[in-house]
Every structure is written in structure tokens, then in C-alpha cells.
Amino acid sequence: MPDKSFLTWPFFADMHRDYAAKIDAWAQANLQSVDHHDVDAACRKLVKALGQGGFLMHTAPASESDKLDVRTLALSRETLARHSGLADFAFAMQGLGAGPISLFGTSGQRVAWLPKTRAGEAIAAFALSEAASGSDVANITTSAKRDGDTWVIDGEKTWIEWSPEVLLPAVFIIDDHGRESLANGNMRGPYYVIDSVHDRLLFRIDRETARATRHVPKAPAK
């Protein structure tokens, strides 16, 4: 039996003890047979189940005036992790992905997405991967600069995903004079990662070619 004596600590109220009992009972009933053979499918199923159970409502505020209860979040993660690390991961990622929207999103973005992430109808993510940052948010280099009525978003996030049975093409960089040179990159799992950003790329497999032109997206200024 896990030690739950911490629930008697003075900063936990009856509402927290009731919640801990509720999520523990739910976890015992729903997390004993999580299939880890297909992790993506398992995560989708877990997010949906956590939403239907009402637990994801604690990962993002319902309105701008609401605040999250850190003690409830802590109890959620402690309980889920005790039963299933993957369930804890699914719960945490909903909060990480919804956090920037709830803190910095427009009213329209909050209305469009937070009800869905809180209900488990949309899976949130945190797009952080950069060559020099790993999981260090303070070290990201992607920038947003105002350009008139828009924002220019720029950064080093070049990812190419290949099916395992597809031959890896040679990837060439095309310079301003139209000259080609081989790109420096390598496979990381299913992804071919190029170590820098280039305006134009050329892919070659035998006699077949494909070209890619870098487009720096602009977002409306708010």
C-alpha cells in the first residue's frame, strides 16, 4: 500500500483529499492494462479517457479569471505516475501544451482550444526541439520580429520524416548563384535532421528530384 499520510498535511484541504481518492480509484480501474506496444495509440486513448474522467480540466483554466490549483496538479501527477508513467506523461503534456495558450494566447485562441484540451478532444504539444536547446526553454533561438502588421517567425527547426522503407535521398543546398552542395545532416530515428537552415534544398533519388523553398511564416500582429 502506498503511503498517503501526506494527505493529512495542513496545506491539503478536504477537497484535495476527496480528489486524491477519486483519481486513485479511477486509475485503479482504468490504468492496469495500458498497451505499450503502440505508444502513440495508447497516449491518444489515455488523453481521451482522462478528459472523459474530468481530470484534464485541471491542466488549463476555464476562463481568464480562473487559476490552476498547484496542489491538485501535484496530486494528479503523483497518483497517475504511481499507476502508469505513460498516463502521467499524457496528463503533463496537456498542461505543457495548453499553458502557453492560456498565458499568452488571444481570447480567440483560448476559446478555440482550451475547452478541447480540457476535454481530451485535442492533444496539446510543446514544440521545443532545437539543436542547442533540448528541453531548455530559456535557450531557444526561434525569434518573432514585427514586420508592419505581421510577425516574422524565424528559427532553426528543419525536420524531414521518412517512412522506414523509403530510400534516403541525397539532400543538396542551392546557393544564391544556383550552385549545389551536399547538406550536412543525419538520421535521428525516422527523421533526417539538417544542422542548419537553408533557403533552397534539392532532393535526389536516382533520376528523380524534388525541390523545397524555405518560407518564413508571418503571423498577424496582435
mmCIF file of C-alpha atoms in Angstrom:
data_model
loop_
_atom_site.group_PDB
_atom_site.id
_atom_site.type_symbol
_atom_site.label_atom_id
_atom_site.label_comp_id
_atom_site.label_asym_id
_atom_site.label_seq_id
_atom_site.Cartn_x
_atom_site.Cartn_y
_atom_site.Cartn_z
ATOM 1 C CA MET A 1 0.000 0.000 0.000
ATOM 2 C CA PRO A 2 1.392 3.423 -0.904
ATOM 3 C CA ASP A 3 1.966 5.860 1.936
ATOM 4 C CA LYS A 4 -0.757 8.514 1.777
ATOM 5 C CA SER A 5 -0.093 10.094 5.145
ATOM 6 C CA PHE A 6 0.952 13.288 3.353
ATOM 7 C CA LEU A 7 -2.723 13.958 2.695
ATOM 8 C CA THR A 8 -3.063 14.909 6.380
ATOM 9 C CA TRP A 9 -0.604 17.781 5.961
ATOM 10 C CA PRO A 10 -2.222 21.138 6.774
ATOM 11 C CA PHE A 11 -1.996 22.672 3.294
ATOM 12 C CA PHE A 12 -4.267 19.950 1.884
ATOM 13 C CA ALA A 13 -7.982 20.668 2.320
ATOM 14 C CA ASP A 14 -10.848 18.186 2.256
ATOM 15 C CA MET A 15 -11.358 18.944 -1.450
ATOM 16 C CA HIS A 16 -7.811 17.715 -2.132
ATOM 17 C CA ARG A 17 -8.284 14.538 -0.119
ATOM 18 C CA ASP A 18 -11.561 13.842 -1.930
ATOM 19 C CA TYR A 19 -9.868 14.459 -5.277
ATOM 20 C CA ALA A 20 -6.930 12.176 -4.402
ATOM 21 C CA ALA A 21 -9.344 9.375 -3.566
ATOM 22 C CA LYS A 22 -11.305 9.951 -6.780
ATOM 23 C CA ILE A 23 -8.328 9.918 -9.166
ATOM 24 C CA ASP A 24 -6.754 6.966 -7.359
ATOM 25 C CA ALA A 25 -9.929 4.917 -7.744
ATOM 26 C CA TRP A 26 -10.146 5.916 -11.413
ATOM 27 C CA ALA A 27 -6.510 4.961 -12.002
ATOM 28 C CA GLN A 28 -7.008 1.548 -10.383
ATOM 29 C CA ALA A 29 -9.991 0.923 -12.640
ATOM 30 C CA ASN A 30 -8.516 2.265 -15.894
ATOM 31 C CA LEU A 31 -4.721 2.057 -15.880
ATOM 32 C CA GLN A 32 -3.989 -1.574 -15.084
ATOM 33 C CA SER A 33 -3.842 -2.742 -18.705
ATOM 34 C CA VAL A 34 -2.283 0.082 -20.729
ATOM 35 C CA ASP A 35 -0.933 -1.314 -24.022
ATOM 36 C CA HIS A 36 2.614 -0.015 -24.545
ATOM 37 C CA HIS A 37 3.179 -1.742 -27.891
ATOM 38 C CA ASP A 38 1.760 1.263 -29.770
ATOM 39 C CA VAL A 39 2.654 4.244 -27.608
ATOM 40 C CA ASP A 40 1.001 6.824 -29.881
ATOM 41 C CA ALA A 41 -2.312 4.996 -29.825
ATOM 42 C CA ALA A 42 -2.027 4.463 -26.063
ATOM 43 C CA CYS A 43 -1.428 8.182 -25.482
ATOM 44 C CA ARG A 44 -4.409 9.154 -27.608
ATOM 45 C CA LYS A 45 -6.575 6.722 -25.680
ATOM 46 C CA LEU A 46 -5.251 7.980 -22.335
ATOM 47 C CA VAL A 47 -5.867 11.645 -23.184
ATOM 48 C CA LYS A 48 -9.423 10.850 -24.213
ATOM 49 C CA ALA A 49 -10.033 8.817 -21.045
ATOM 50 C CA LEU A 50 -8.505 11.472 -18.780
ATOM 51 C CA GLY A 51 -10.723 14.073 -20.421
ATOM 52 C CA GLN A 52 -13.841 11.961 -20.027
ATOM 53 C CA GLY A 53 -12.918 11.412 -16.386
ATOM 54 C CA GLY A 54 -12.812 15.166 -15.831
ATOM 55 C CA PHE A 55 -9.148 15.238 -14.792
ATOM 56 C CA LEU A 56 -7.802 17.316 -17.679
ATOM 57 C CA MET A 57 -9.920 20.255 -16.565
ATOM 58 C CA HIS A 58 -7.137 20.886 -14.048
ATOM 59 C CA THR A 59 -4.497 21.356 -16.785
ATOM 60 C CA ALA A 60 -5.816 24.711 -18.045
ATOM 61 C CA PRO A 61 -8.090 27.422 -16.641
ATOM 62 C CA ALA A 62 -11.697 27.558 -17.811
ATOM 63 C CA SER A 63 -11.585 31.351 -18.153
ATOM 64 C CA GLU A 64 -9.120 34.236 -17.938
ATOM 65 C CA SER A 65 -10.098 34.858 -14.311
ATOM 66 C CA ASP A 66 -9.598 31.238 -13.200
ATOM 67 C CA LYS A 67 -6.373 29.991 -11.639
ATOM 68 C CA LEU A 68 -4.950 26.487 -11.550
ATOM 69 C CA ASP A 69 -4.580 24.772 -8.190
ATOM 70 C CA VAL A 70 -0.995 23.560 -7.898
ATOM 71 C CA ARG A 71 -1.851 21.082 -5.136
ATOM 72 C CA THR A 72 -4.425 19.395 -7.371
ATOM 73 C CA LEU A 73 -1.877 19.216 -10.185
ATOM 74 C CA ALA A 74 0.675 17.653 -7.836
ATOM 75 C CA LEU A 75 -1.827 15.066 -6.599
ATOM 76 C CA SER A 76 -2.807 14.239 -10.182
ATOM 77 C CA ARG A 77 0.748 13.612 -11.319
ATOM 78 C CA GLU A 78 1.774 11.709 -8.185
ATOM 79 C CA THR A 79 -1.226 9.402 -8.444
ATOM 80 C CA LEU A 80 -1.072 8.839 -12.203
ATOM 81 C CA ALA A 81 2.695 8.205 -12.146
ATOM 82 C CA ARG A 82 2.246 5.620 -9.393
ATOM 83 C CA HIS A 83 -0.134 3.685 -11.643
ATOM 84 C CA SER A 84 1.231 4.444 -15.127
ATOM 85 C CA GLY A 85 4.145 6.588 -16.236
ATOM 86 C CA LEU A 86 2.537 6.971 -19.660
ATOM 87 C CA ALA A 87 -0.681 8.300 -18.115
ATOM 88 C CA ASP A 88 1.333 10.854 -16.149
ATOM 89 C CA PHE A 89 3.119 11.832 -19.384
ATOM 90 C CA ALA A 90 -0.200 12.297 -21.232
ATOM 91 C CA PHE A 91 -1.582 14.423 -18.400
ATOM 92 C CA ALA A 92 1.570 16.558 -18.143
ATOM 93 C CA MET A 93 1.793 17.191 -21.881
ATOM 94 C CA GLN A 94 -1.770 18.512 -21.972
ATOM 95 C CA GLY A 95 -0.768 21.090 -19.383
ATOM 96 C CA LEU A 96 2.523 21.959 -21.102
ATOM 97 C CA GLY A 97 0.847 22.441 -24.464
ATOM 98 C CA ALA A 98 -2.150 24.362 -23.125
ATOM 99 C CA GLY A 99 -0.044 26.543 -20.809
ATOM 100 C CA PRO A 100 1.295 28.953 -23.465
ATOM 101 C CA ILE A 101 -2.220 29.339 -24.895
ATOM 102 C CA SER A 102 -3.764 30.096 -21.507
ATOM 103 C CA LEU A 103 -0.960 32.514 -20.566
ATOM 104 C CA PHE A 104 -0.183 34.246 -23.857
ATOM 105 C CA GLY A 105 -2.861 33.281 -26.367
ATOM 106 C CA THR A 106 -5.514 35.604 -27.703
ATOM 107 C CA SER A 107 -9.084 35.348 -26.447
ATOM 108 C CA GLY A 108 -9.978 33.618 -29.700
ATOM 109 C CA GLN A 109 -7.213 31.053 -29.297
ATOM 110 C CA ARG A 110 -8.214 30.315 -25.708
ATOM 111 C CA VAL A 111 -11.869 29.879 -26.659
ATOM 112 C CA ALA A 112 -10.983 27.688 -29.645
ATOM 113 C CA TRP A 113 -8.500 25.341 -27.970
ATOM 114 C CA LEU A 114 -8.679 25.215 -24.183
ATOM 115 C CA PRO A 115 -12.151 23.620 -23.969
ATOM 116 C CA LYS A 116 -10.898 20.894 -26.325
ATOM 117 C CA THR A 117 -7.646 20.205 -24.451
ATOM 118 C CA ARG A 118 -9.505 20.208 -21.112
ATOM 119 C CA ALA A 119 -11.992 17.668 -22.502
ATOM 120 C CA GLY A 120 -9.344 15.439 -24.101
ATOM 121 C CA GLU A 121 -10.712 16.197 -27.577
ATOM 122 C CA ALA A 122 -7.448 17.781 -28.741
ATOM 123 C CA ILE A 123 -3.920 16.708 -27.823
ATOM 124 C CA ALA A 124 -1.601 19.536 -26.851
ATOM 125 C CA ALA A 125 2.119 19.605 -27.596
ATOM 126 C CA PHE A 126 5.139 21.730 -26.794
ATOM 127 C CA ALA A 127 7.219 22.310 -29.950
ATOM 128 C CA LEU A 128 10.620 22.991 -28.435
ATOM 129 C CA SER A 129 13.140 20.800 -30.284
ATOM 130 C CA GLU A 130 16.117 22.841 -31.427
ATOM 131 C CA ALA A 131 19.736 21.902 -31.898
ATOM 132 C CA ALA A 132 21.007 23.851 -28.888
ATOM 133 C CA SER A 133 18.054 23.913 -26.521
ATOM 134 C CA GLY A 134 16.915 20.344 -25.830
ATOM 135 C CA SER A 135 14.339 20.908 -23.084
ATOM 136 C CA ASP A 136 15.843 24.240 -22.000
ATOM 137 C CA VAL A 137 13.146 26.791 -22.830
ATOM 138 C CA ALA A 138 15.426 29.735 -21.965
ATOM 139 C CA ASN A 139 17.917 28.622 -24.621
ATOM 140 C CA ILE A 140 15.632 28.538 -27.674
ATOM 141 C CA THR A 141 16.659 30.712 -30.613
ATOM 142 C CA THR A 142 13.448 30.906 -32.647
ATOM 143 C CA SER A 143 12.512 34.564 -32.916
ATOM 144 C CA ALA A 144 9.477 36.649 -33.772
ATOM 145 C CA LYS A 145 10.053 40.109 -35.239
ATOM 146 C CA ARG A 146 7.395 42.651 -36.118
ATOM 147 C CA ASP A 147 7.125 43.484 -39.817
ATOM 148 C CA GLY A 148 4.356 46.034 -40.302
ATOM 149 C CA ASP A 149 1.097 44.392 -39.328
ATOM 150 C CA THR A 150 2.607 40.902 -39.109
ATOM 151 C CA TRP A 151 5.226 38.955 -37.186
ATOM 152 C CA VAL A 152 8.053 37.136 -38.958
ATOM 153 C CA ILE A 153 8.775 33.839 -37.179
ATOM 154 C CA ASP A 154 12.274 32.512 -37.775
ATOM 155 C CA GLY A 155 14.399 29.761 -36.233
ATOM 156 C CA GLU A 156 16.304 26.507 -36.688
ATOM 157 C CA LYS A 157 13.727 23.738 -36.883
ATOM 158 C CA THR A 158 14.440 21.685 -40.029
ATOM 159 C CA TRP A 159 12.897 18.199 -39.828
ATOM 160 C CA ILE A 160 12.312 15.671 -42.609
ATOM 161 C CA GLU A 161 10.461 12.437 -41.793
ATOM 162 C CA TRP A 162 10.830 9.294 -43.888
ATOM 163 C CA SER A 163 8.996 6.012 -43.875
ATOM 164 C CA PRO A 164 11.409 3.185 -42.902
ATOM 165 C CA GLU A 165 11.050 1.527 -46.313
ATOM 166 C CA VAL A 166 11.823 4.713 -48.306
ATOM 167 C CA LEU A 167 15.348 5.267 -49.594
ATOM 168 C CA LEU A 168 17.040 8.280 -48.073
ATOM 169 C CA PRO A 169 17.712 10.859 -50.817
ATOM 170 C CA ALA A 170 20.837 12.941 -51.140
ATOM 171 C CA VAL A 171 19.976 16.436 -49.939
ATOM 172 C CA PHE A 172 21.707 19.372 -51.618
ATOM 173 C CA ILE A 173 21.827 23.041 -50.682
ATOM 174 C CA ILE A 174 21.303 25.521 -53.510
ATOM 175 C CA ASP A 175 23.139 28.827 -53.017
ATOM 176 C CA ASP A 176 22.259 32.276 -54.374
ATOM 177 C CA HIS A 177 24.096 31.505 -57.609
ATOM 178 C CA GLY A 178 22.256 28.215 -58.216
ATOM 179 C CA ARG A 179 25.225 26.057 -57.242
ATOM 180 C CA GLU A 180 24.617 22.810 -55.376
ATOM 181 C CA SER A 181 26.456 21.428 -52.352
ATOM 182 C CA LEU A 182 25.661 18.432 -50.177
ATOM 183 C CA ALA A 183 23.779 19.281 -46.975
ATOM 184 C CA ASN A 184 25.219 18.237 -43.642
ATOM 185 C CA GLY A 185 22.687 16.070 -41.841
ATOM 186 C CA ASN A 186 21.978 12.658 -40.321
ATOM 187 C CA MET A 187 19.168 10.335 -39.349
ATOM 188 C CA ARG A 188 17.689 10.603 -35.868
ATOM 189 C CA GLY A 189 15.083 7.886 -35.610
ATOM 190 C CA PRO A 190 12.655 8.385 -38.538
ATOM 191 C CA TYR A 191 13.865 11.958 -39.105
ATOM 192 C CA TYR A 192 16.605 13.333 -41.324
ATOM 193 C CA VAL A 193 17.891 16.375 -39.457
ATOM 194 C CA ILE A 194 19.784 19.105 -41.301
ATOM 195 C CA ASP A 195 22.066 21.008 -38.951
ATOM 196 C CA SER A 196 21.291 24.477 -40.332
ATOM 197 C CA VAL A 197 18.560 26.414 -42.134
ATOM 198 C CA HIS A 198 18.786 26.989 -45.905
ATOM 199 C CA ASP A 199 16.543 28.919 -48.270
ATOM 200 C CA ARG A 200 16.512 26.248 -51.001
ATOM 201 C CA LEU A 201 17.034 22.484 -50.948
ATOM 202 C CA LEU A 202 17.212 19.841 -53.667
ATOM 203 C CA PHE A 203 16.424 16.141 -53.037
ATOM 204 C CA ARG A 204 17.766 13.450 -55.410
ATOM 205 C CA ILE A 205 16.944 9.721 -55.656
ATOM 206 C CA ASP A 206 18.358 8.234 -58.869
ATOM 207 C CA ARG A 207 16.918 10.454 -61.611
ATOM 208 C CA GLU A 208 14.050 11.772 -59.540
ATOM 209 C CA THR A 209 14.348 15.177 -57.892
ATOM 210 C CA ALA A 210 12.261 17.369 -55.633
ATOM 211 C CA ARG A 211 12.843 20.934 -54.511
ATOM 212 C CA ALA A 212 11.949 22.754 -51.299
ATOM 213 C CA THR A 213 11.951 26.502 -50.799
ATOM 214 C CA ARG A 214 12.079 27.862 -47.277
ATOM 215 C CA HIS A 215 9.093 30.017 -46.416
ATOM 216 C CA VAL A 216 9.340 32.130 -43.283
ATOM 217 C CA PRO A 217 5.767 32.333 -41.965
ATOM 218 C CA LYS A 218 4.209 35.588 -40.922
ATOM 219 C CA ALA A 219 1.652 35.747 -38.156
ATOM 220 C CA PRO A 220 -0.837 38.622 -37.768
ATOM 221 C CA ALA A 221 0.275 41.102 -35.121
ATOM 222 C CA LYS A 222 -1.948 41.238 -32.055
#
